[in-house]
PDB file of C-alpha atoms in Angstrom:
ATOM      1  CA  UNK A   1      -0.009   0.001   0.005  1.00 59.00           C
ATOM      2  CA  UNK A   2       2.464   2.591   1.010  1.00 75.00           C
ATOM      3  CA  UNK A   3       2.092   5.953   2.933  1.00 83.00           C
ATOM      4  CA  UNK A   4      -1.209   7.572   3.484  1.00 87.00           C
ATOM      5  CA  UNK A   5      -0.005  11.105   3.167  1.00 89.00           C
ATOM      6  CA  UNK A   6      -1.062  11.805  -0.363  1.00 90.00           C
ATOM      7  CA  UNK A   7      -4.454  10.100  -0.043  1.00 92.00           C
ATOM      8  CA  UNK A   8      -5.207  11.777   3.420  1.00 94.00           C
ATOM      9  CA  UNK A   9      -4.218  15.148   1.965  1.00 94.00           C
ATOM     10  CA  UNK A  10      -6.412  14.773  -1.148  1.00 95.00           C
ATOM     11  CA  UNK A  11      -9.285  13.624   0.942  1.00 97.00           C
ATOM     12  CA  UNK A  12      -9.093  16.695   3.085  1.00 97.00           C
ATOM     13  CA  UNK A  13      -8.880  19.024   0.269  1.00 96.00           C
ATOM     14  CA  UNK A  14     -12.034  17.528  -1.418  1.00 97.00           C
ATOM     15  CA  UNK A  15     -13.993  17.354   1.773  1.00 97.00           C
ATOM     16  CA  UNK A  16     -12.934  20.704   3.296  1.00 97.00           C
ATOM     17  CA  UNK A  17     -13.997  22.265  -0.048  1.00 95.00           C
ATOM     18  CA  UNK A  18     -17.544  21.094   0.108  1.00 96.00           C
ATOM     19  CA  UNK A  19     -17.835  21.715   3.836  1.00 97.00           C
ATOM     20  CA  UNK A  20     -16.516  25.280   3.655  1.00 96.00           C
ATOM     21  CA  UNK A  21     -18.592  26.071   0.516  1.00 95.00           C
ATOM     22  CA  UNK A  22     -21.748  25.100   2.645  1.00 96.00           C
ATOM     23  CA  UNK A  23     -20.870  27.783   5.341  1.00 96.00           C
ATOM     24  CA  UNK A  24     -19.165  30.448   3.131  1.00 95.00           C
ATOM     25  CA  UNK A  25     -19.773  30.317  -0.576  1.00 93.00           C
ATOM     26  CA  UNK A  26     -17.081  32.915  -1.273  1.00 91.00           C
ATOM     27  CA  UNK A  27     -14.463  31.129   0.606  1.00 94.00           C
ATOM     28  CA  UNK A  28     -11.526  29.389  -1.205  1.00 92.00           C
ATOM     29  CA  UNK A  29      -9.934  26.138  -0.217  1.00 93.00           C
ATOM     30  CA  UNK A  30      -6.439  25.432  -1.492  1.00 90.00           C
ATOM     31  CA  UNK A  31      -4.144  22.496  -1.760  1.00 88.00           C
ATOM     32  CA  UNK A  32      -0.796  24.199  -0.730  1.00 81.00           C
ATOM     33  CA  UNK A  33      -1.382  27.945  -1.301  1.00 75.00           C
ATOM     34  CA  UNK A  34      -4.257  28.887  -3.733  1.00 69.00           C
ATOM     35  CA  UNK A  35      -3.239  31.011  -6.634  1.00 68.00           C
ATOM     36  CA  UNK A  36      -5.996  33.534  -5.899  1.00 68.00           C
ATOM     37  CA  UNK A  37      -6.753  35.330  -2.795  1.00 74.00           C
ATOM     38  CA  UNK A  38     -10.043  35.717  -1.000  1.00 82.00           C
ATOM     39  CA  UNK A  39     -11.293  37.352   2.045  1.00 89.00           C
ATOM     40  CA  UNK A  40     -11.888  33.745   3.622  1.00 93.00           C
ATOM     41  CA  UNK A  41      -9.622  30.741   2.951  1.00 93.00           C
ATOM     42  CA  UNK A  42      -8.691  27.382   4.035  1.00 94.00           C
ATOM     43  CA  UNK A  43      -5.385  25.973   3.052  1.00 92.00           C
ATOM     44  CA  UNK A  44      -4.193  22.309   3.480  1.00 93.00           C
ATOM     45  CA  UNK A  45      -0.526  21.458   3.607  1.00 87.00           C
ATOM     46  CA  UNK A  46       1.063  24.724   4.852  1.00 77.00           C
ATOM     47  CA  UNK A  47       1.352  26.307   8.271  1.00 70.00           C
ATOM     48  CA  UNK A  48       1.156  30.030   7.087  1.00 68.00           C
ATOM     49  CA  UNK A  49       0.613  31.937   3.849  1.00 66.00           C
ATOM     50  CA  UNK A  50       4.278  32.855   3.956  1.00 64.00           C
ATOM     51  CA  UNK A  51       5.707  29.581   5.007  1.00 66.00           C
ATOM     52  CA  UNK A  52       6.299  26.360   2.957  1.00 62.00           C
ATOM     53  CA  UNK A  53       6.573  23.873   5.795  1.00 66.00           C
ATOM     54  CA  UNK A  54       4.446  20.792   4.975  1.00 66.00           C
ATOM     55  CA  UNK A  55       3.778  17.431   6.530  1.00 66.00           C
ATOM     56  CA  UNK A  56       5.749  16.544   9.607  1.00 64.00           C
ATOM     57  CA  UNK A  57       6.022  12.903  11.041  1.00 65.00           C
ATOM     58  CA  UNK A  58       7.606   9.758  11.492  1.00 60.00           C
ATOM     59  CA  UNK A  59       7.567   6.144   9.941  1.00 62.00           C
ATOM     60  CA  UNK A  60       8.849   3.148  11.718  1.00 62.00           C
ATOM     61  CA  UNK A  61       8.627  -0.641  11.524  1.00 58.00           C
ATOM     62  CA  UNK A  62       6.026  -2.126  13.709  1.00 61.00           C
ATOM     63  CA  UNK A  63       7.588  -5.517  14.108  1.00 65.00           C
ATOM     64  CA  UNK A  64      10.791  -6.453  12.280  1.00 60.00           C
ATOM     65  CA  UNK A  65      10.372  -8.956   9.456  1.00 61.00           C
ATOM     66  CA  UNK A  66       6.661  -8.362   8.900  1.00 70.00           C
ATOM     67  CA  UNK A  67       6.994  -5.450   6.644  1.00 71.00           C
ATOM     68  CA  UNK A  68       4.479  -3.391   8.440  1.00 78.00           C
ATOM     69  CA  UNK A  69       5.096   0.074   9.150  1.00 80.00           C
ATOM     70  CA  UNK A  70       3.358   2.596  11.562  1.00 82.00           C
ATOM     71  CA  UNK A  71       3.288   6.176  10.394  1.00 88.00           C
ATOM     72  CA  UNK A  72       2.417   9.192  12.562  1.00 88.00           C
ATOM     73  CA  UNK A  73       2.185  12.492  10.955  1.00 91.00           C
ATOM     74  CA  UNK A  74       0.584  15.942  10.965  1.00 93.00           C
ATOM     75  CA  UNK A  75      -0.932  17.711   7.907  1.00 94.00           C
ATOM     76  CA  UNK A  76      -0.732  21.492   8.663  1.00 94.00           C
ATOM     77  CA  UNK A  77      -3.796  23.512   7.746  1.00 94.00           C
ATOM     78  CA  UNK A  78      -5.057  26.977   8.241  1.00 94.00           C
ATOM     79  CA  UNK A  79      -8.248  29.069   8.174  1.00 96.00           C
ATOM     80  CA  UNK A  80      -8.008  32.885   7.520  1.00 94.00           C
ATOM     81  CA  UNK A  81     -10.630  35.475   7.291  1.00 95.00           C
ATOM     82  CA  UNK A  82      -9.899  39.186   6.609  1.00 94.00           C
ATOM     83  CA  UNK A  83     -12.701  41.650   7.291  1.00 95.00           C
ATOM     84  CA  UNK A  84     -12.779  45.598   6.729  1.00 93.00           C
ATOM     85  CA  UNK A  85     -13.022  47.790   9.765  1.00 93.00           C
ATOM     86  CA  UNK A  86     -11.591  48.179  13.158  1.00 93.00           C
ATOM     87  CA  UNK A  87     -13.629  45.496  15.111  1.00 94.00           C
ATOM     88  CA  UNK A  88     -11.841  42.083  15.248  1.00 95.00           C
ATOM     89  CA  UNK A  89     -15.099  40.112  16.037  1.00 97.00           C
ATOM     90  CA  UNK A  90     -16.291  39.759  12.397  1.00 96.00           C
ATOM     91  CA  UNK A  91     -12.931  38.252  11.165  1.00 96.00           C
ATOM     92  CA  UNK A  92     -12.657  36.027  14.142  1.00 97.00           C
ATOM     93  CA  UNK A  93     -16.318  34.740  13.797  1.00 97.00           C
ATOM     94  CA  UNK A  94     -15.684  34.095   9.984  1.00 97.00           C
ATOM     95  CA  UNK A  95     -12.407  32.168  10.700  1.00 97.00           C
ATOM     96  CA  UNK A  96     -14.017  29.992  13.423  1.00 98.00           C
ATOM     97  CA  UNK A  97     -16.840  29.140  11.158  1.00 98.00           C
ATOM     98  CA  UNK A  98     -14.335  27.880   8.499  1.00 98.00           C
ATOM     99  CA  UNK A  99     -12.376  26.032  11.207  1.00 98.00           C
ATOM    100  CA  UNK A 100     -15.476  24.458  12.690  1.00 98.00           C
ATOM    101  CA  UNK A 101     -16.593  23.238   9.197  1.00 98.00           C
ATOM    102  CA  UNK A 102     -13.084  21.466   8.838  1.00 98.00           C
ATOM    103  CA  UNK A 103     -13.308  20.042  12.377  1.00 98.00           C
ATOM    104  CA  UNK A 104     -16.671  18.568  11.754  1.00 98.00           C
ATOM    105  CA  UNK A 105     -15.310  16.958   8.466  1.00 98.00           C
ATOM    106  CA  UNK A 106     -12.428  15.089  10.418  1.00 97.00           C
ATOM    107  CA  UNK A 107     -14.680  14.309  13.381  1.00 97.00           C
ATOM    108  CA  UNK A 108     -17.206  12.795  10.962  1.00 96.00           C
ATOM    109  CA  UNK A 109     -14.741  10.229   9.212  1.00 96.00           C
ATOM    110  CA  UNK A 110     -11.580   9.655  11.265  1.00 95.00           C
ATOM    111  CA  UNK A 111     -10.194   7.296   8.692  1.00 94.00           C
ATOM    112  CA  UNK A 112     -10.459   9.960   6.059  1.00 95.00           C
ATOM    113  CA  UNK A 113     -12.293   8.032   3.545  1.00 94.00           C
ATOM    114  CA  UNK A 114     -10.236   4.946   3.839  1.00 91.00           C
ATOM    115  CA  UNK A 115      -6.898   6.724   3.680  1.00 91.00           C
ATOM    116  CA  UNK A 116      -6.013   5.433   7.059  1.00 91.00           C
ATOM    117  CA  UNK A 117      -6.073   1.629   7.544  1.00 83.00           C
ATOM    118  CA  UNK A 118      -6.521  -0.870  10.219  1.00 76.00           C
ATOM    119  CA  UNK A 119      -8.586   1.037  12.545  1.00 72.00           C
ATOM    120  CA  UNK A 120      -6.136   4.005  12.629  1.00 84.00           C
ATOM    121  CA  UNK A 121      -7.562   7.495  12.903  1.00 91.00           C
ATOM    122  CA  UNK A 122      -7.216  11.265  12.563  1.00 95.00           C
ATOM    123  CA  UNK A 123      -7.894  14.166  14.779  1.00 95.00           C
ATOM    124  CA  UNK A 124      -7.579  17.929  15.047  1.00 97.00           C
ATOM    125  CA  UNK A 125      -4.446  19.035  17.023  1.00 93.00           C
ATOM    126  CA  UNK A 126      -2.293  21.948  17.885  1.00 93.00           C
ATOM    127  CA  UNK A 127      -4.963  24.667  17.343  1.00 96.00           C
ATOM    128  CA  UNK A 128      -3.662  28.241  17.371  1.00 96.00           C
ATOM    129  CA  UNK A 129      -5.395  31.515  16.913  1.00 96.00           C
ATOM    130  CA  UNK A 130      -3.758  34.786  16.088  1.00 96.00           C
ATOM    131  CA  UNK A 131      -5.546  38.169  15.402  1.00 96.00           C
ATOM    132  CA  UNK A 132      -4.030  41.172  13.656  1.00 94.00           C
ATOM    133  CA  UNK A 133      -5.220  44.615  12.655  1.00 92.00           C
ATOM    134  CA  UNK A 134      -3.625  46.663   9.740  1.00 89.00           C
ATOM    135  CA  UNK A 135      -4.452  48.696   6.703  1.00 85.00           C
ATOM    136  CA  UNK A 136      -6.343  47.473   3.731  1.00 79.00           C
ATOM    137  CA  UNK A 137      -5.207  48.250   0.182  1.00 79.00           C
ATOM    138  CA  UNK A 138      -7.616  51.023  -0.037  1.00 82.00           C
ATOM    139  CA  UNK A 139      -6.256  52.717   3.028  1.00 81.00           C
ATOM    140  CA  UNK A 140      -9.064  51.633   5.425  1.00 87.00           C
ATOM    141  CA  UNK A 141      -8.648  49.427   8.502  1.00 92.00           C
ATOM    142  CA  UNK A 142      -8.443  45.534   7.994  1.00 94.00           C
ATOM    143  CA  UNK A 143      -8.701  42.906  10.738  1.00 95.00           C
ATOM    144  CA  UNK A 144      -7.642  39.448  10.142  1.00 95.00           C
ATOM    145  CA  UNK A 145      -7.872  36.247  12.142  1.00 96.00           C
ATOM    146  CA  UNK A 146      -5.750  33.182  11.378  1.00 95.00           C
ATOM    147  CA  UNK A 147      -6.497  29.810  12.920  1.00 96.00           C
ATOM    148  CA  UNK A 148      -3.620  27.283  12.353  1.00 95.00           C
ATOM    149  CA  UNK A 149      -4.402  23.706  13.026  1.00 96.00           C
ATOM    150  CA  UNK A 150      -2.974  20.064  12.204  1.00 95.00           C
ATOM    151  CA  UNK A 151      -4.773  17.132  11.169  1.00 96.00           C
ATOM    152  CA  UNK A 152      -2.854  14.518  13.100  1.00 95.00           C
ATOM    153  CA  UNK A 153      -2.829  11.046  11.450  1.00 93.00           C
ATOM    154  CA  UNK A 154      -1.894   7.533  12.561  1.00 89.00           C
ATOM    155  CA  UNK A 155      -1.675   4.721  10.194  1.00 87.00           C
ATOM    156  CA  UNK A 156      -0.453   1.241   9.489  1.00 80.00           C
ATOM    157  CA  UNK A 157       0.586   0.114   6.137  1.00 76.00           C
ATOM    158  CA  UNK A 158       2.724  -2.644   4.469  1.00 71.00           C
ATOM    159  CA  UNK A 159       6.008  -1.497   3.223  1.00 68.00           C
TER     160      UNK A 159
END
């Protein structure tokens, strides 16, 4: 079979896309960094818009000689929402809606559509929220909320 990293990432992109569209039809979901920007966005496979760090994890033999490996890794993701004005609440609320949609997707299928085998599972981990205020391109105020999170996966596979 081999590693589940590709299948798990693909499943997250597809299922986050439909879940996010249901709560914010203008939001964009990207595999890596999307080529277009939006005021609301979820990105799978990156920790920040400016960072290229991807999946982190380990792979090790379960029992020597059986050819079975255990992998334990995290797929970095983030949800970000930008809103005009000086109030942080609208951007925070929008980012939380995006994050919640993604969290419900993972909770609804812990095997990520069969990407994780032998009763192995995924969960949301390492949630971090940061809020910033700055200037918009038009000179007005802009508030941004970034929610970084990992989809942690544990899997067994034959080498």
